[in-house]
PDB file of C-alpha atoms in Angstrom:
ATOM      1  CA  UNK A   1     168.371  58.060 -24.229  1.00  0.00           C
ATOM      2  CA  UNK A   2     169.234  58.452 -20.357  1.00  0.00           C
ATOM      3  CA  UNK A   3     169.219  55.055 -18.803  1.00  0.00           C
ATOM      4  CA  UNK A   4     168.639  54.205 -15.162  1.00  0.00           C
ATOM      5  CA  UNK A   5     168.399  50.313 -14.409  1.00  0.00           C
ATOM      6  CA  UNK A   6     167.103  48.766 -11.719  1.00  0.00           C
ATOM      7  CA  UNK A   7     167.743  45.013 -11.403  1.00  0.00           C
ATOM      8  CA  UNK A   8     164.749  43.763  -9.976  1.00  0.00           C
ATOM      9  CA  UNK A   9     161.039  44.916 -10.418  1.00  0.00           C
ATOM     10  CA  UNK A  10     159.550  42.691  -7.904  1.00  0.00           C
ATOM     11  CA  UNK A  11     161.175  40.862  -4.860  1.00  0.00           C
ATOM     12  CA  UNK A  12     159.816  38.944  -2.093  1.00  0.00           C
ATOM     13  CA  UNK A  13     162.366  38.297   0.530  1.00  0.00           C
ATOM     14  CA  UNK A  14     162.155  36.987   4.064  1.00  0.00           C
ATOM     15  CA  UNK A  15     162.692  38.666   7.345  1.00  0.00           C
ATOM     16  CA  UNK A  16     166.306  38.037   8.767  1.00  0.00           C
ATOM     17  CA  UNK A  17     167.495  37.474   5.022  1.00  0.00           C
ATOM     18  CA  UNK A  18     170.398  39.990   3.307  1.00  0.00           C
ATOM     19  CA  UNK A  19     168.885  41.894   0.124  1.00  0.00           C
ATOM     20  CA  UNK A  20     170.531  43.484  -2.344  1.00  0.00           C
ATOM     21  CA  UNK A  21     169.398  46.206  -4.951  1.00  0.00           C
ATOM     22  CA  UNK A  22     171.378  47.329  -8.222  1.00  0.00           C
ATOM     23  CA  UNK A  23     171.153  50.187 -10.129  1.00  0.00           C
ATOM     24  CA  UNK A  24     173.582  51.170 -13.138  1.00  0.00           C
ATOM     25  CA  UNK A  25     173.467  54.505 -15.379  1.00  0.00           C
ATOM     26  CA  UNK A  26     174.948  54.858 -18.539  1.00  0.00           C
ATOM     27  CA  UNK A  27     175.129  58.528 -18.508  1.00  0.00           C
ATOM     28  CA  UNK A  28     178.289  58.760 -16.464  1.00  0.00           C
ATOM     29  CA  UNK A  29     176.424  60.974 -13.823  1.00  0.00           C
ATOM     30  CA  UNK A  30     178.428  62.331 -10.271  1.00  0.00           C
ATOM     31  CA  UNK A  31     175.907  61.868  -8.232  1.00  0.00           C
ATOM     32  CA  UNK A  32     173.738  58.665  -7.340  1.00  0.00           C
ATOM     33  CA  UNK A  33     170.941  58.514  -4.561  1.00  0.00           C
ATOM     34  CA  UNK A  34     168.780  55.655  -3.152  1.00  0.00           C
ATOM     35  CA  UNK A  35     165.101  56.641  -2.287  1.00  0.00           C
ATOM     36  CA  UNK A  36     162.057  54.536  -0.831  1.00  0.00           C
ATOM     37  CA  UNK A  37     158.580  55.953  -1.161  1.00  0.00           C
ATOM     38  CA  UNK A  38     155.400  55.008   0.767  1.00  0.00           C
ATOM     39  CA  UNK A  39     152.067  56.169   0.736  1.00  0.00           C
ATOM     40  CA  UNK A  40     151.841  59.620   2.108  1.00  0.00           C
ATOM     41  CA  UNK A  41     155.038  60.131   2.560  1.00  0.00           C
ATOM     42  CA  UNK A  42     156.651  61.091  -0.541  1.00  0.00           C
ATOM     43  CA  UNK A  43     160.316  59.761  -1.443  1.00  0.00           C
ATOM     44  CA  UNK A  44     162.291  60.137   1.791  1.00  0.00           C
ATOM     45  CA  UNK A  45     166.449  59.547   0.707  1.00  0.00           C
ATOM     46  CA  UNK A  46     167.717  56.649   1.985  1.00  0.00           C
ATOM     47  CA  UNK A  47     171.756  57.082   0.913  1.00  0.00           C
ATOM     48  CA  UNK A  48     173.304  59.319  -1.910  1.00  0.00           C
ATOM     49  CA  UNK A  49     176.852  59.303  -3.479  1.00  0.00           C
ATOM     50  CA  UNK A  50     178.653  62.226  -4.508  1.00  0.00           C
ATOM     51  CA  UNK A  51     181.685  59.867  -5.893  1.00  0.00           C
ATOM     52  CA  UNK A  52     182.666  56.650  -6.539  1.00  0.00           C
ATOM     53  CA  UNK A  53     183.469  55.097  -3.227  1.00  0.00           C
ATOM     54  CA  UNK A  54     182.079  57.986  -1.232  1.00  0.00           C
ATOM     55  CA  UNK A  55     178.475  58.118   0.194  1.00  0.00           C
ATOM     56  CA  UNK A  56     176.561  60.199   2.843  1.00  0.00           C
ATOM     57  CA  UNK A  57     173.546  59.157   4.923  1.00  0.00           C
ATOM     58  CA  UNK A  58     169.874  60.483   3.975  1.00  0.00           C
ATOM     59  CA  UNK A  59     166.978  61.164   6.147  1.00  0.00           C
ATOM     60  CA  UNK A  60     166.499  57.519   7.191  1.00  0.00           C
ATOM     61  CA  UNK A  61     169.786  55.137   6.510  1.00  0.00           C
ATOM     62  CA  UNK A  62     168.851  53.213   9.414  1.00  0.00           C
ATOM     63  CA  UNK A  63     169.112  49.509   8.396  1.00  0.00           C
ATOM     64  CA  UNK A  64     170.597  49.798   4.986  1.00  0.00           C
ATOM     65  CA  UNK A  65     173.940  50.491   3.691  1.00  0.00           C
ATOM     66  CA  UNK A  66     175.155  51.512   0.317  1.00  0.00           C
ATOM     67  CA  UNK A  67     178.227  50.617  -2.129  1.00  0.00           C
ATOM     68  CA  UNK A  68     179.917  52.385  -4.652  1.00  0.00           C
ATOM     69  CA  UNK A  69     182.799  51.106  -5.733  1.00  0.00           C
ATOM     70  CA  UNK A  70     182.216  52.002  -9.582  1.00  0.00           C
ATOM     71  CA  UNK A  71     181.115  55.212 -10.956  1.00  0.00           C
ATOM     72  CA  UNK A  72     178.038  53.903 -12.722  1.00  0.00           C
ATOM     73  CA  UNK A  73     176.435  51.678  -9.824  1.00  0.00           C
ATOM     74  CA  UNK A  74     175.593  51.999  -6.562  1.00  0.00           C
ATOM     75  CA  UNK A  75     174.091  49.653  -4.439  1.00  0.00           C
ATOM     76  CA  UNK A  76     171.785  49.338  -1.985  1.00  0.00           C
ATOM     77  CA  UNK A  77     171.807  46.785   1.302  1.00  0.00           C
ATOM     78  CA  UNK A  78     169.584  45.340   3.550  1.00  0.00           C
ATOM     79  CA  UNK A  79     171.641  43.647   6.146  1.00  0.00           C
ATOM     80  CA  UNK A  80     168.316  41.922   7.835  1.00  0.00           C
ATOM     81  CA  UNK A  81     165.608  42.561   6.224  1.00  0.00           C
ATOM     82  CA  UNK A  82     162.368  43.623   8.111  1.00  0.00           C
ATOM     83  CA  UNK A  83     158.397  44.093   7.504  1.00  0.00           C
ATOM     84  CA  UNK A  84     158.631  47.352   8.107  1.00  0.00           C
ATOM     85  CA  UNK A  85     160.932  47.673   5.110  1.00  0.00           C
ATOM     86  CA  UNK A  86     159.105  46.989   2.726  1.00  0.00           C
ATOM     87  CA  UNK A  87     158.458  49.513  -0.001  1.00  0.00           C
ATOM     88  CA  UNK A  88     158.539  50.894  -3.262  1.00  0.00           C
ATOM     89  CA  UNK A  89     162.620  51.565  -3.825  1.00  0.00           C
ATOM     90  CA  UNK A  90     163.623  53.994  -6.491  1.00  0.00           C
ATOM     91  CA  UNK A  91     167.284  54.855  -7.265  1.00  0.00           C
ATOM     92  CA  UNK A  92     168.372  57.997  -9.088  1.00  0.00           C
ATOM     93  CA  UNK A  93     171.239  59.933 -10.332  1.00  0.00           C
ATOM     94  CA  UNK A  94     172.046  63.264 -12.110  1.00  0.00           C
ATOM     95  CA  UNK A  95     175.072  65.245 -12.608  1.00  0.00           C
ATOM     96  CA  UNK A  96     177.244  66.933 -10.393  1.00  0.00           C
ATOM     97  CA  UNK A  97     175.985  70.871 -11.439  1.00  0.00           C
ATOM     98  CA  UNK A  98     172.611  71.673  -9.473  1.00  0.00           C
ATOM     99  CA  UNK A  99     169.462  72.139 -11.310  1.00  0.00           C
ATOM    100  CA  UNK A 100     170.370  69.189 -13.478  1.00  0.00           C
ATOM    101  CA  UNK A 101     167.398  66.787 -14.045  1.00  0.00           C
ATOM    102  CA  UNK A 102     167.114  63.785 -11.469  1.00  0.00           C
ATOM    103  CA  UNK A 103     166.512  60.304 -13.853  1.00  0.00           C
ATOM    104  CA  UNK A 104     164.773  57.809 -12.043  1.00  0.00           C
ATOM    105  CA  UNK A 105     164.882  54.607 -12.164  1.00  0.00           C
ATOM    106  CA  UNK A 106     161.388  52.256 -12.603  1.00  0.00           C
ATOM    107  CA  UNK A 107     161.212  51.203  -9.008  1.00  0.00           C
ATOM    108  CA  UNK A 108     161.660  48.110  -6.924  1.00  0.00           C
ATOM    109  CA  UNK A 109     158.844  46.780  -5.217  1.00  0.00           C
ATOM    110  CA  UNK A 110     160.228  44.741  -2.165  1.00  0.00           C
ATOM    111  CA  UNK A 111     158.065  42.803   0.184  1.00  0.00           C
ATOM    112  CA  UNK A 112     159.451  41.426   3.195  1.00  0.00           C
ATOM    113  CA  UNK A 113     157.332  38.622   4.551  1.00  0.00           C
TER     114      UNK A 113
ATOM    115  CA  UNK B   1     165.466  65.943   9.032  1.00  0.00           C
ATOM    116  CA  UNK B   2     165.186  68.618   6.421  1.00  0.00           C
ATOM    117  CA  UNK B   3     161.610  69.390   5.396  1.00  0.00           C
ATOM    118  CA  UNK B   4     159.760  70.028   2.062  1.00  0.00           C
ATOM    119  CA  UNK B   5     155.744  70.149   2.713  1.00  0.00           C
ATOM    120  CA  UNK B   6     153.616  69.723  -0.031  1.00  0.00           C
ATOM    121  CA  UNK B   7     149.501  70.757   0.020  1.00  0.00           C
ATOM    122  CA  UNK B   8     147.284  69.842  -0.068  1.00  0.00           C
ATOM    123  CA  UNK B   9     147.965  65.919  -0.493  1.00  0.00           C
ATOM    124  CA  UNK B  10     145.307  64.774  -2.187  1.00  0.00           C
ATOM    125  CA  UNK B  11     143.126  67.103  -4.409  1.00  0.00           C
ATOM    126  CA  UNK B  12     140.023  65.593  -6.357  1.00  0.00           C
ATOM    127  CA  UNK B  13     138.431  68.622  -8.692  1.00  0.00           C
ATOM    128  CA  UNK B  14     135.874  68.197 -11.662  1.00  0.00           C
ATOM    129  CA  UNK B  15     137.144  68.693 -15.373  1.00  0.00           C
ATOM    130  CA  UNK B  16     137.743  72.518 -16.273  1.00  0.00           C
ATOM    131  CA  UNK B  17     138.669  73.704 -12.896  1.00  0.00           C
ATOM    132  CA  UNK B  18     141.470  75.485 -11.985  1.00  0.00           C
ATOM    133  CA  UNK B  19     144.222  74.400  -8.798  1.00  0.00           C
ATOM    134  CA  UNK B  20     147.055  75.173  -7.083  1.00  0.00           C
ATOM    135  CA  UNK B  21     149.444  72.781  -5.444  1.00  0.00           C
ATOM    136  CA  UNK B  22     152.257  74.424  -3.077  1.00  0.00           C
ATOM    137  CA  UNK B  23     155.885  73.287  -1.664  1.00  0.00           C
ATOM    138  CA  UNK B  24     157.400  74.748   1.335  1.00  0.00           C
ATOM    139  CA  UNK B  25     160.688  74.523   3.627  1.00  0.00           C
ATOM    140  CA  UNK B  26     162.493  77.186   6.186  1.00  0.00           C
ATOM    141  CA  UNK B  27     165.832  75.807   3.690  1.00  0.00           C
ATOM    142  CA  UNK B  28     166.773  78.049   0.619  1.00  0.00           C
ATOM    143  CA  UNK B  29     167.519  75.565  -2.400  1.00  0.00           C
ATOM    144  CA  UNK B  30     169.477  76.416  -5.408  1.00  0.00           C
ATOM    145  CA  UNK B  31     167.098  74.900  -7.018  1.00  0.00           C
ATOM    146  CA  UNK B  32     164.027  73.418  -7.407  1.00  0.00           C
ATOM    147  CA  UNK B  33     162.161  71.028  -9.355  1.00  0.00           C
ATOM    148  CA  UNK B  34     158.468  69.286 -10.287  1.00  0.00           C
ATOM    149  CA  UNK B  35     158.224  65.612 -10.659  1.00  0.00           C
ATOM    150  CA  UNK B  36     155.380  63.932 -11.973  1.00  0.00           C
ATOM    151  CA  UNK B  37     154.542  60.137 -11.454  1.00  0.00           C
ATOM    152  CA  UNK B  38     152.579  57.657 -12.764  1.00  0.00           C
ATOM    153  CA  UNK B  39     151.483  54.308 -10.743  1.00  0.00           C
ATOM    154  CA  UNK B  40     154.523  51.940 -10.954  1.00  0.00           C
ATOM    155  CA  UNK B  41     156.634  53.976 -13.015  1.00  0.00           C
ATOM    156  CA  UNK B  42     159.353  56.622 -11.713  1.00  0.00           C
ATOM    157  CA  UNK B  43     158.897  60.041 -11.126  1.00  0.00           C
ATOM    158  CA  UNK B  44     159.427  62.114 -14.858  1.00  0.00           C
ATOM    159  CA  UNK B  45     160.577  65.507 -14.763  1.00  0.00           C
ATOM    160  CA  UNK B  46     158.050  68.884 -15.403  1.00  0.00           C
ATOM    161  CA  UNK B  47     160.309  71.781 -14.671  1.00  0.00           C
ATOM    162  CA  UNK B  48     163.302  73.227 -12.792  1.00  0.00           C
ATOM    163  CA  UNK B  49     163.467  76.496 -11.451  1.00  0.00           C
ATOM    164  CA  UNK B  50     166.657  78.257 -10.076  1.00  0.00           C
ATOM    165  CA  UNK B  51     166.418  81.868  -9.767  1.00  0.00           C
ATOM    166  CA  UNK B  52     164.315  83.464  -6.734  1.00  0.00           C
ATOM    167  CA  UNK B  53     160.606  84.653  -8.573  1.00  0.00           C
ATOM    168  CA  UNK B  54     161.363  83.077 -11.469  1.00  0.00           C
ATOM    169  CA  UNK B  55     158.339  82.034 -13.545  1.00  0.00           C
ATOM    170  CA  UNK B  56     157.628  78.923 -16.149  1.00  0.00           C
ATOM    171  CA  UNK B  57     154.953  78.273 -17.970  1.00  0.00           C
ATOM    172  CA  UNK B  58     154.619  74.304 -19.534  1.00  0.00           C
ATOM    173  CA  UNK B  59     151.315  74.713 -21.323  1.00  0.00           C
ATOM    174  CA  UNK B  60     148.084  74.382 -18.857  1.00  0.00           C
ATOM    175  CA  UNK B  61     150.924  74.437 -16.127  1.00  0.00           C
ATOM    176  CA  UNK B  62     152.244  76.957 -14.196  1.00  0.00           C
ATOM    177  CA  UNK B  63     155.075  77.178 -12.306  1.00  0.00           C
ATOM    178  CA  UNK B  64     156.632  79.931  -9.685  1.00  0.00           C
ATOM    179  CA  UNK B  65     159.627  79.824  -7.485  1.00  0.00           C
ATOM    180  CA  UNK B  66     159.649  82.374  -4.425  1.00  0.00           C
ATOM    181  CA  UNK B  67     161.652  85.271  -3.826  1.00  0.00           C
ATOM    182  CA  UNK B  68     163.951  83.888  -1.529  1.00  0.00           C
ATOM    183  CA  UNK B  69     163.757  80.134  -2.914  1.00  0.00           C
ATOM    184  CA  UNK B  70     162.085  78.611   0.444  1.00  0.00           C
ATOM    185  CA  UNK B  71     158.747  77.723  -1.485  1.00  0.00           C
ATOM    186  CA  UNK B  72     157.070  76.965  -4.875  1.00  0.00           C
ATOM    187  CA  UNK B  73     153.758  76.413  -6.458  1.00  0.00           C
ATOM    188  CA  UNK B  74     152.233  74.653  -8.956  1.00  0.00           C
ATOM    189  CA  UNK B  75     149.059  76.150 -10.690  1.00  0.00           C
ATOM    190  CA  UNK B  76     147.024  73.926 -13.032  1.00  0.00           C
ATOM    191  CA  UNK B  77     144.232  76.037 -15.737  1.00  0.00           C
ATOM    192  CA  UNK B  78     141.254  73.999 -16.675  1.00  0.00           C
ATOM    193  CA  UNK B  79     142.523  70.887 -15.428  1.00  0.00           C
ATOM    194  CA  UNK B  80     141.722  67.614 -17.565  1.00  0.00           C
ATOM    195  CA  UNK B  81     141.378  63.962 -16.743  1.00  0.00           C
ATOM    196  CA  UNK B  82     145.387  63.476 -18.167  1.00  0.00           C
ATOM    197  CA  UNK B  83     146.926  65.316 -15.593  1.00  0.00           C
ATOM    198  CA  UNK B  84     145.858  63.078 -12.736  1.00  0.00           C
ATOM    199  CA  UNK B  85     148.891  61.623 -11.411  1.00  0.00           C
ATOM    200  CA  UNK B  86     150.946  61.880  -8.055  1.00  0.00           C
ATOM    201  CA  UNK B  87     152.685  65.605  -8.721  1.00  0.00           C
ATOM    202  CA  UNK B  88     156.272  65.998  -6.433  1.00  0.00           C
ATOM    203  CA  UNK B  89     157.924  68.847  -5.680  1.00  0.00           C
ATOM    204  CA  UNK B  90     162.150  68.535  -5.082  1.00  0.00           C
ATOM    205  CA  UNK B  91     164.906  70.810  -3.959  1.00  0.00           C
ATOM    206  CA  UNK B  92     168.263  70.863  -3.679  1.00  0.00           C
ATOM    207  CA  UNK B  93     170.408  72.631  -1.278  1.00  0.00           C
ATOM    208  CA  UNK B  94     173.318  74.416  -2.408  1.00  0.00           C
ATOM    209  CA  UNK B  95     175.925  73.265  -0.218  1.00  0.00           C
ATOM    210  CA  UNK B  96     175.661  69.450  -1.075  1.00  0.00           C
ATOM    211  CA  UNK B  97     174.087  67.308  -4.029  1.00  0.00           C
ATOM    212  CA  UNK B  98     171.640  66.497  -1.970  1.00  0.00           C
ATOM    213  CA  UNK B  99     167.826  66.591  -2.994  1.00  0.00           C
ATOM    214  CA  UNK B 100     165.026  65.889  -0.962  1.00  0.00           C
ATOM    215  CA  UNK B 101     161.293  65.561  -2.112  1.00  0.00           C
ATOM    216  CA  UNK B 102     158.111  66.434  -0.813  1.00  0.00           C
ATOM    217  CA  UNK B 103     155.097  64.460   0.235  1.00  0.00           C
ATOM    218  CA  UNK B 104     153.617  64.425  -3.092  1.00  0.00           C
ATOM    219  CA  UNK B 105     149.897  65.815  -4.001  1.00  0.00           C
ATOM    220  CA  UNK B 106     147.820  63.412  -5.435  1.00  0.00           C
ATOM    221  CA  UNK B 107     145.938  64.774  -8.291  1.00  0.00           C
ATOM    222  CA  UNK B 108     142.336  63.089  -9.768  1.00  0.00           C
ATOM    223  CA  UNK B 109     140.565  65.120 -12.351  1.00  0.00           C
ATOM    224  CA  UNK B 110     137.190  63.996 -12.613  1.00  0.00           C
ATOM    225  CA  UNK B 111     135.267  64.021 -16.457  1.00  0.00           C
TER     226      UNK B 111
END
């Protein structure tokens, strides 16, 4: 079976404070992409990652960055976290050919108090 | 920003009825795909499409990609209480790997 993993399910962070989100696939996908989704809004791509130590900005990589220095995880970063960041945060990947499925991830729920 | 728009976004119908959920951009994808997600879980996928007018049919669920792979629907016969859920529509461009998603539909099918 496909395998995304996120590290954490639930987080409750401060504002000001550095957060970090994992995710690791074990299907040796190309392709890697960090999404947050909010009510009404859909899933709105934060980061994706074509390659390991390459990435290209989303729709809204203001206030996060990204790592991938190995081909099965990419990171996400919240260099000060804010209220208005948090979210539901899914990461995904799929392989390089198009029309390949997108596995998710189970979500991380962040809350930034 | 690129743009996928999804309608209606929420859609509350009685048991039996028939719907039709819709996904639209001015951006030809190579392909495009349905997502379906339950509360705190990930999205799962339905179905990918890739050819322009290309039709699939997943049971009670119908799905159509347009002509010139700007838009898609989502038609749902006799709808029952198991297919409420948050229903997503994705595509992805050609050029890049990147996907983006619509708004989501939110689906409750009442008994």
């Amino acid at each position: 079976d496909v395998k995304v993993t996120q590290s954490s399910r639930y987080l409750v962070k401060r504002t000001g404070e550095k957060v970090f989100l994992e995710c690791v696939q074990d299907m040796d996908h190309e392709n890697m992409f960090w999404y947050r989704q909010d009510p009404g809004l859909g899933l709105r791509l934060i980061y994706f990652s074509y390659d390991v130590k390459m990435k290209e900005k989303g729709d809204i990589p203001e206030g996060y960055s990204v790592s991938r220095e190995k081909k099965e995880r990419f990171s996400l970063i919240l260099e000060s976290a804010s209220t208005n960041q948090t979210s539901m945060y899914l990461c995904a990947s799929t392989p390089g050919r198009s029309g390949n499925t997108i596995y998710f991830g189970e979500g991380s729920w962040l809350t930034v108090v | 920003t690129q743009l996928l728009e999804q309608s209606p976004q929420f859609l509350s119908i009685q048991e039996g009825e028939n719907l039709t959920v819709y996904c639209n951009s001015s951006s030809v994808f190579s392909s495009l795909q349905w997502y379906r997600q339950e509360p705190g879980e990930g999205p799962v996928l339905l179905v990918t499409v890739v050819t322009g007018g290309e039709v699939k049919k997943l049971k009670r669920l119908t799905f159509q990609f347009g002509d010139a792979r700007k838009d898609s629907s989502l038609h749902i016969t006799a709808a029952q209480p198991g297919d409420t859920g948050l229903y997503l529509c994705a595509g992805r461009y050609s050029s890049a790997s990147k996907i983006i998603f619509g708004s989501g539909t939110r689906l409750s099918i009442r008994p």
